[in-house]
Amino acid sequence: MHHFDVETLTPGRWRNGGGTTREIASRPVGAEDFGWRASVADIDRDGPFSTFGGVDRTLTLLAGDGVLLTSPGEFERLPARAGEPFAFSGDLALSAEVSSGGCRVLNIMVRRGNWTARVERVAGRVLAPSAHAGVFYVLRGRWQTGEDGHVLAAGQGVWWDEDGLAPGEGVEVGVGVEVAPLSPDAVALWADLTPMG
């Protein structure tokens, strides 16, 4: 299990200058044709959205008024509120429109045919299946990891590889990672990443 704090992740500018990306994790490490990738993006201005052929994407609004993604005649989507994931094909050529204040999103990408991703908003204990990878991002409140008892606050989280824990090594048989809420206002995002084949 790997801990992260989004504010300490190194930001990199987009090629078009429209925002910055802070990478949480990418597997395999350093591979251009990643199997899965998780990052937090700050979108500052309107402009084209990068295409990723053969990749499925899930965006979740973390802060701001959202981003309107459009592909004329094919796709139009605006996140309704923070913490609501929505999935789309990375093959689409999209344009992004943001409000004057910009926004921040969690971006989960998986290589189609190799991985699948299910991103959900959670308020209760997460028991991640063994042999799955995952990313857990705290939206608000306090959470605690079962493996090391580490306490997480908003903007912090953990991620893990599919081979990080063997079956039965977690809290329950077949459970690889556990994260539990510590405060009544606790809300988080869990990306369950499943290898195929």
mmCIF file of C-alpha atoms in Angstrom:
data_model
loop_
_atom_site.group_PDB
_atom_site.id
_atom_site.type_symbol
_atom_site.label_atom_id
_atom_site.label_comp_id
_atom_site.label_asym_id
_atom_site.label_seq_id
_atom_site.Cartn_x
_atom_site.Cartn_y
_atom_site.Cartn_z
ATOM 1 C CA MET A 1 0.000 0.000 0.000
ATOM 2 C CA HIS A 2 1.366 3.420 -1.000
ATOM 3 C CA HIS A 3 0.283 6.677 0.671
ATOM 4 C CA PHE A 4 -0.050 10.014 -1.109
ATOM 5 C CA ASP A 5 -1.024 13.626 -0.442
ATOM 6 C CA VAL A 6 -2.143 15.458 -3.584
ATOM 7 C CA GLU A 7 -0.492 18.712 -2.456
ATOM 8 C CA THR A 8 2.953 17.062 -2.336
ATOM 9 C CA LEU A 9 2.678 15.399 -5.772
ATOM 10 C CA THR A 10 4.781 17.133 -8.440
ATOM 11 C CA PRO A 11 2.578 19.054 -10.909
ATOM 12 C CA GLY A 12 3.343 18.962 -14.633
ATOM 13 C CA ARG A 13 1.901 21.377 -17.204
ATOM 14 C CA TRP A 14 -0.265 20.102 -20.033
ATOM 15 C CA ARG A 15 1.191 20.441 -23.543
ATOM 16 C CA ASN A 16 -1.569 22.937 -24.436
ATOM 17 C CA GLY A 17 -1.076 24.929 -21.223
ATOM 18 C CA GLY A 18 -4.683 24.422 -20.181
ATOM 19 C CA GLY A 19 -3.943 22.789 -16.855
ATOM 20 C CA THR A 20 -1.626 20.730 -14.691
ATOM 21 C CA THR A 21 -1.544 17.056 -13.773
ATOM 22 C CA ARG A 22 -0.299 15.440 -10.573
ATOM 23 C CA GLU A 23 0.295 11.734 -11.117
ATOM 24 C CA ILE A 24 -0.669 9.436 -8.256
ATOM 25 C CA ALA A 25 0.488 6.206 -9.912
ATOM 26 C CA SER A 26 0.980 4.584 -13.304
ATOM 27 C CA ARG A 27 1.533 0.891 -13.960
ATOM 28 C CA PRO A 28 3.807 -0.405 -15.346
ATOM 29 C CA VAL A 29 6.118 2.345 -14.054
ATOM 30 C CA GLY A 30 7.430 4.581 -16.838
ATOM 31 C CA ALA A 31 5.543 2.740 -19.595
ATOM 32 C CA GLU A 32 4.007 4.972 -22.267
ATOM 33 C CA ASP A 33 1.413 2.264 -22.914
ATOM 34 C CA PHE A 34 0.314 2.103 -19.278
ATOM 35 C CA GLY A 35 -2.072 -0.572 -18.038
ATOM 36 C CA TRP A 36 -3.677 1.883 -15.616
ATOM 37 C CA ARG A 37 -2.990 5.414 -14.476
ATOM 38 C CA ALA A 38 -4.399 7.636 -11.722
ATOM 39 C CA SER A 39 -3.866 11.381 -11.472
ATOM 40 C CA VAL A 40 -5.375 14.626 -10.228
ATOM 41 C CA ALA A 41 -5.759 17.381 -12.814
ATOM 42 C CA ASP A 42 -6.317 21.106 -12.341
ATOM 43 C CA ILE A 43 -8.087 22.460 -15.440
ATOM 44 C CA ASP A 44 -7.486 26.206 -15.750
ATOM 45 C CA ARG A 45 -8.987 27.186 -19.094
ATOM 46 C CA ASP A 46 -11.010 26.090 -22.105
ATOM 47 C CA GLY A 47 -9.297 23.975 -24.743
ATOM 48 C CA PRO A 48 -8.896 20.547 -26.310
ATOM 49 C CA PHE A 49 -8.916 17.481 -24.079
ATOM 50 C CA SER A 50 -6.151 14.968 -24.802
ATOM 51 C CA THR A 51 -7.164 11.791 -26.630
ATOM 52 C CA PHE A 52 -5.953 8.383 -25.440
ATOM 53 C CA GLY A 53 -6.604 5.685 -28.028
ATOM 54 C CA GLY A 54 -7.617 2.311 -26.590
ATOM 55 C CA VAL A 55 -8.121 3.774 -23.110
ATOM 56 C CA ASP A 56 -11.267 4.039 -20.973
ATOM 57 C CA ARG A 57 -11.429 7.048 -18.659
ATOM 58 C CA THR A 58 -13.369 7.971 -15.543
ATOM 59 C CA LEU A 59 -13.388 11.586 -14.325
ATOM 60 C CA THR A 60 -14.670 12.735 -10.950
ATOM 61 C CA LEU A 61 -15.047 16.388 -9.998
ATOM 62 C CA LEU A 62 -13.158 17.192 -6.790
ATOM 63 C CA ALA A 63 -13.465 20.994 -6.630
ATOM 64 C CA GLY A 64 -14.847 23.866 -8.697
ATOM 65 C CA ASP A 65 -17.943 24.188 -10.876
ATOM 66 C CA GLY A 66 -16.995 21.369 -13.218
ATOM 67 C CA VAL A 67 -15.853 20.939 -16.789
ATOM 68 C CA LEU A 68 -18.144 20.612 -19.807
ATOM 69 C CA LEU A 69 -16.730 18.014 -22.194
ATOM 70 C CA THR A 70 -18.145 17.969 -25.714
ATOM 71 C CA SER A 71 -17.625 16.121 -28.976
ATOM 72 C CA PRO A 72 -20.171 17.476 -31.484
ATOM 73 C CA GLY A 73 -22.845 14.903 -32.266
ATOM 74 C CA GLU A 74 -21.252 12.257 -30.028
ATOM 75 C CA PHE A 75 -20.788 13.316 -26.424
ATOM 76 C CA GLU A 76 -21.642 16.094 -23.986
ATOM 77 C CA ARG A 77 -21.181 15.775 -20.242
ATOM 78 C CA LEU A 78 -20.938 18.078 -17.242
ATOM 79 C CA PRO A 79 -20.411 16.542 -13.792
ATOM 80 C CA ALA A 80 -23.461 17.391 -11.680
ATOM 81 C CA ARG A 81 -21.604 17.709 -8.390
ATOM 82 C CA ALA A 82 -18.347 16.882 -6.676
ATOM 83 C CA GLY A 83 -17.777 13.200 -6.046
ATOM 84 C CA GLU A 84 -19.893 11.861 -8.929
ATOM 85 C CA PRO A 85 -17.757 9.767 -11.324
ATOM 86 C CA PHE A 86 -18.531 9.538 -15.027
ATOM 87 C CA ALA A 87 -16.888 7.267 -17.589
ATOM 88 C CA PHE A 88 -16.140 7.823 -21.283
ATOM 89 C CA SER A 89 -13.889 6.573 -24.067
ATOM 90 C CA GLY A 90 -10.433 8.090 -24.307
ATOM 91 C CA ASP A 91 -10.702 7.709 -28.104
ATOM 92 C CA LEU A 92 -13.047 10.707 -28.308
ATOM 93 C CA ALA A 93 -11.672 14.074 -29.412
ATOM 94 C CA LEU A 94 -13.216 16.357 -26.783
ATOM 95 C CA SER A 95 -13.166 20.056 -26.062
ATOM 96 C CA ALA A 96 -13.307 21.267 -22.456
ATOM 97 C CA GLU A 97 -15.043 24.362 -21.111
ATOM 98 C CA VAL A 98 -14.511 25.462 -17.506
ATOM 99 C CA SER A 99 -15.791 28.292 -15.367
ATOM 100 C CA SER A 100 -13.506 31.234 -14.613
ATOM 101 C CA GLY A 101 -12.305 29.619 -11.403
ATOM 102 C CA GLY A 102 -11.233 26.359 -13.034
ATOM 103 C CA CYS A 103 -11.722 22.959 -11.439
ATOM 104 C CA ARG A 104 -9.914 19.908 -10.089
ATOM 105 C CA VAL A 105 -10.718 16.322 -11.145
ATOM 106 C CA LEU A 106 -9.596 12.795 -10.316
ATOM 107 C CA ASN A 107 -8.670 11.030 -13.559
ATOM 108 C CA ILE A 108 -8.594 7.222 -13.732
ATOM 109 C CA MET A 109 -7.463 5.646 -17.027
ATOM 110 C CA VAL A 110 -7.271 1.940 -17.943
ATOM 111 C CA ARG A 111 -6.039 0.162 -21.066
ATOM 112 C CA ARG A 112 -9.138 -1.315 -22.709
ATOM 113 C CA GLY A 113 -9.019 -5.104 -22.890
ATOM 114 C CA ASN A 114 -6.369 -5.306 -20.154
ATOM 115 C CA TRP A 115 -8.068 -3.567 -17.217
ATOM 116 C CA THR A 116 -11.491 -2.388 -16.129
ATOM 117 C CA ALA A 117 -12.210 0.414 -13.656
ATOM 118 C CA ARG A 118 -15.155 0.981 -11.344
ATOM 119 C CA VAL A 119 -15.064 4.306 -9.495
ATOM 120 C CA GLU A 120 -17.582 4.985 -6.750
ATOM 121 C CA ARG A 121 -18.278 7.454 -3.970
ATOM 122 C CA VAL A 122 -18.124 5.653 -0.605
ATOM 123 C CA ALA A 123 -18.985 6.550 2.989
ATOM 124 C CA GLY A 124 -18.485 3.152 4.646
ATOM 125 C CA ARG A 125 -15.701 0.641 5.079
ATOM 126 C CA VAL A 126 -13.946 -0.469 1.893
ATOM 127 C CA LEU A 127 -12.768 -4.071 1.613
ATOM 128 C CA ALA A 128 -10.848 -4.257 -1.642
ATOM 129 C CA PRO A 129 -10.638 -7.662 -3.342
ATOM 130 C CA SER A 130 -7.227 -9.286 -3.442
ATOM 131 C CA ALA A 131 -5.613 -9.504 -6.895
ATOM 132 C CA HIS A 132 -7.177 -6.113 -7.780
ATOM 133 C CA ALA A 133 -5.316 -2.803 -7.930
ATOM 134 C CA GLY A 134 -6.940 0.309 -6.529
ATOM 135 C CA VAL A 135 -6.866 3.977 -5.626
ATOM 136 C CA PHE A 136 -8.589 5.473 -2.574
ATOM 137 C CA TYR A 137 -8.949 9.288 -2.413
ATOM 138 C CA VAL A 138 -10.441 11.102 0.602
ATOM 139 C CA LEU A 139 -12.986 13.820 -0.230
ATOM 140 C CA ARG A 140 -13.721 14.775 3.368
ATOM 141 C CA GLY A 141 -13.542 13.543 6.941
ATOM 142 C CA ARG A 142 -10.972 11.119 8.352
ATOM 143 C CA TRP A 143 -10.248 7.522 7.331
ATOM 144 C CA GLN A 144 -7.892 4.828 8.608
ATOM 145 C CA THR A 145 -6.107 2.111 6.693
ATOM 146 C CA GLY A 146 -6.365 -1.380 8.123
ATOM 147 C CA GLU A 147 -2.876 -2.498 7.157
ATOM 148 C CA ASP A 148 -0.834 0.117 9.018
ATOM 149 C CA GLY A 149 -3.411 2.180 10.923
ATOM 150 C CA HIS A 150 -2.469 5.336 8.994
ATOM 151 C CA VAL A 151 -5.026 8.169 9.275
ATOM 152 C CA LEU A 152 -6.026 9.932 6.037
ATOM 153 C CA ALA A 153 -7.598 13.397 5.620
ATOM 154 C CA ALA A 154 -9.085 15.279 2.631
ATOM 155 C CA GLY A 155 -6.771 15.275 -0.387
ATOM 156 C CA GLN A 156 -4.878 12.251 0.865
ATOM 157 C CA GLY A 157 -5.186 8.599 -0.014
ATOM 158 C CA VAL A 158 -3.594 5.274 -0.801
ATOM 159 C CA TRP A 159 -3.065 3.148 -3.890
ATOM 160 C CA TRP A 160 -2.018 -0.466 -4.348
ATOM 161 C CA ASP A 161 -0.967 -2.951 -7.026
ATOM 162 C CA GLU A 162 -2.898 -6.107 -7.842
ATOM 163 C CA ASP A 163 -0.011 -8.183 -6.494
ATOM 164 C CA GLY A 164 0.566 -6.009 -3.421
ATOM 165 C CA LEU A 165 -1.103 -8.464 -1.032
ATOM 166 C CA ALA A 166 -1.616 -12.166 -1.529
ATOM 167 C CA PRO A 167 -5.101 -13.683 -1.098
ATOM 168 C CA GLY A 168 -5.860 -14.070 2.593
ATOM 169 C CA GLU A 169 -3.149 -11.648 3.677
ATOM 170 C CA GLY A 170 -5.682 -8.859 4.308
ATOM 171 C CA VAL A 171 -8.215 -8.474 7.101
ATOM 172 C CA GLU A 172 -10.497 -11.153 5.653
ATOM 173 C CA VAL A 173 -9.923 -14.026 3.246
ATOM 174 C CA GLY A 174 -9.891 -12.648 -0.287
ATOM 175 C CA VAL A 175 -9.523 -9.050 0.914
ATOM 176 C CA GLY A 176 -6.355 -7.205 -0.040
ATOM 177 C CA VAL A 177 -6.845 -3.718 1.412
ATOM 178 C CA GLU A 178 -9.167 -2.250 4.053
ATOM 179 C CA VAL A 179 -9.936 1.423 4.672
ATOM 180 C CA ALA A 180 -12.517 2.494 7.271
ATOM 181 C CA PRO A 181 -14.142 5.841 8.157
ATOM 182 C CA LEU A 182 -13.175 7.478 11.446
ATOM 183 C CA SER A 183 -15.527 10.481 11.379
ATOM 184 C CA PRO A 184 -19.270 10.770 10.621
ATOM 185 C CA ASP A 185 -18.632 13.145 7.691
ATOM 186 C CA ALA A 186 -16.204 10.758 5.977
ATOM 187 C CA VAL A 187 -16.636 10.483 2.183
ATOM 188 C CA ALA A 188 -14.104 9.149 -0.324
ATOM 189 C CA LEU A 189 -13.630 7.869 -3.853
ATOM 190 C CA TRP A 190 -12.612 4.277 -4.476
ATOM 191 C CA ALA A 191 -11.313 3.181 -7.872
ATOM 192 C CA ASP A 192 -11.408 -0.622 -8.062
ATOM 193 C CA LEU A 193 -9.071 -1.673 -10.900
ATOM 194 C CA THR A 194 -9.515 -5.222 -12.171
ATOM 195 C CA PRO A 195 -6.990 -6.994 -14.425
ATOM 196 C CA MET A 196 -8.477 -8.960 -17.332
ATOM 197 C CA GLY A 197 -7.268 -12.298 -18.635
#
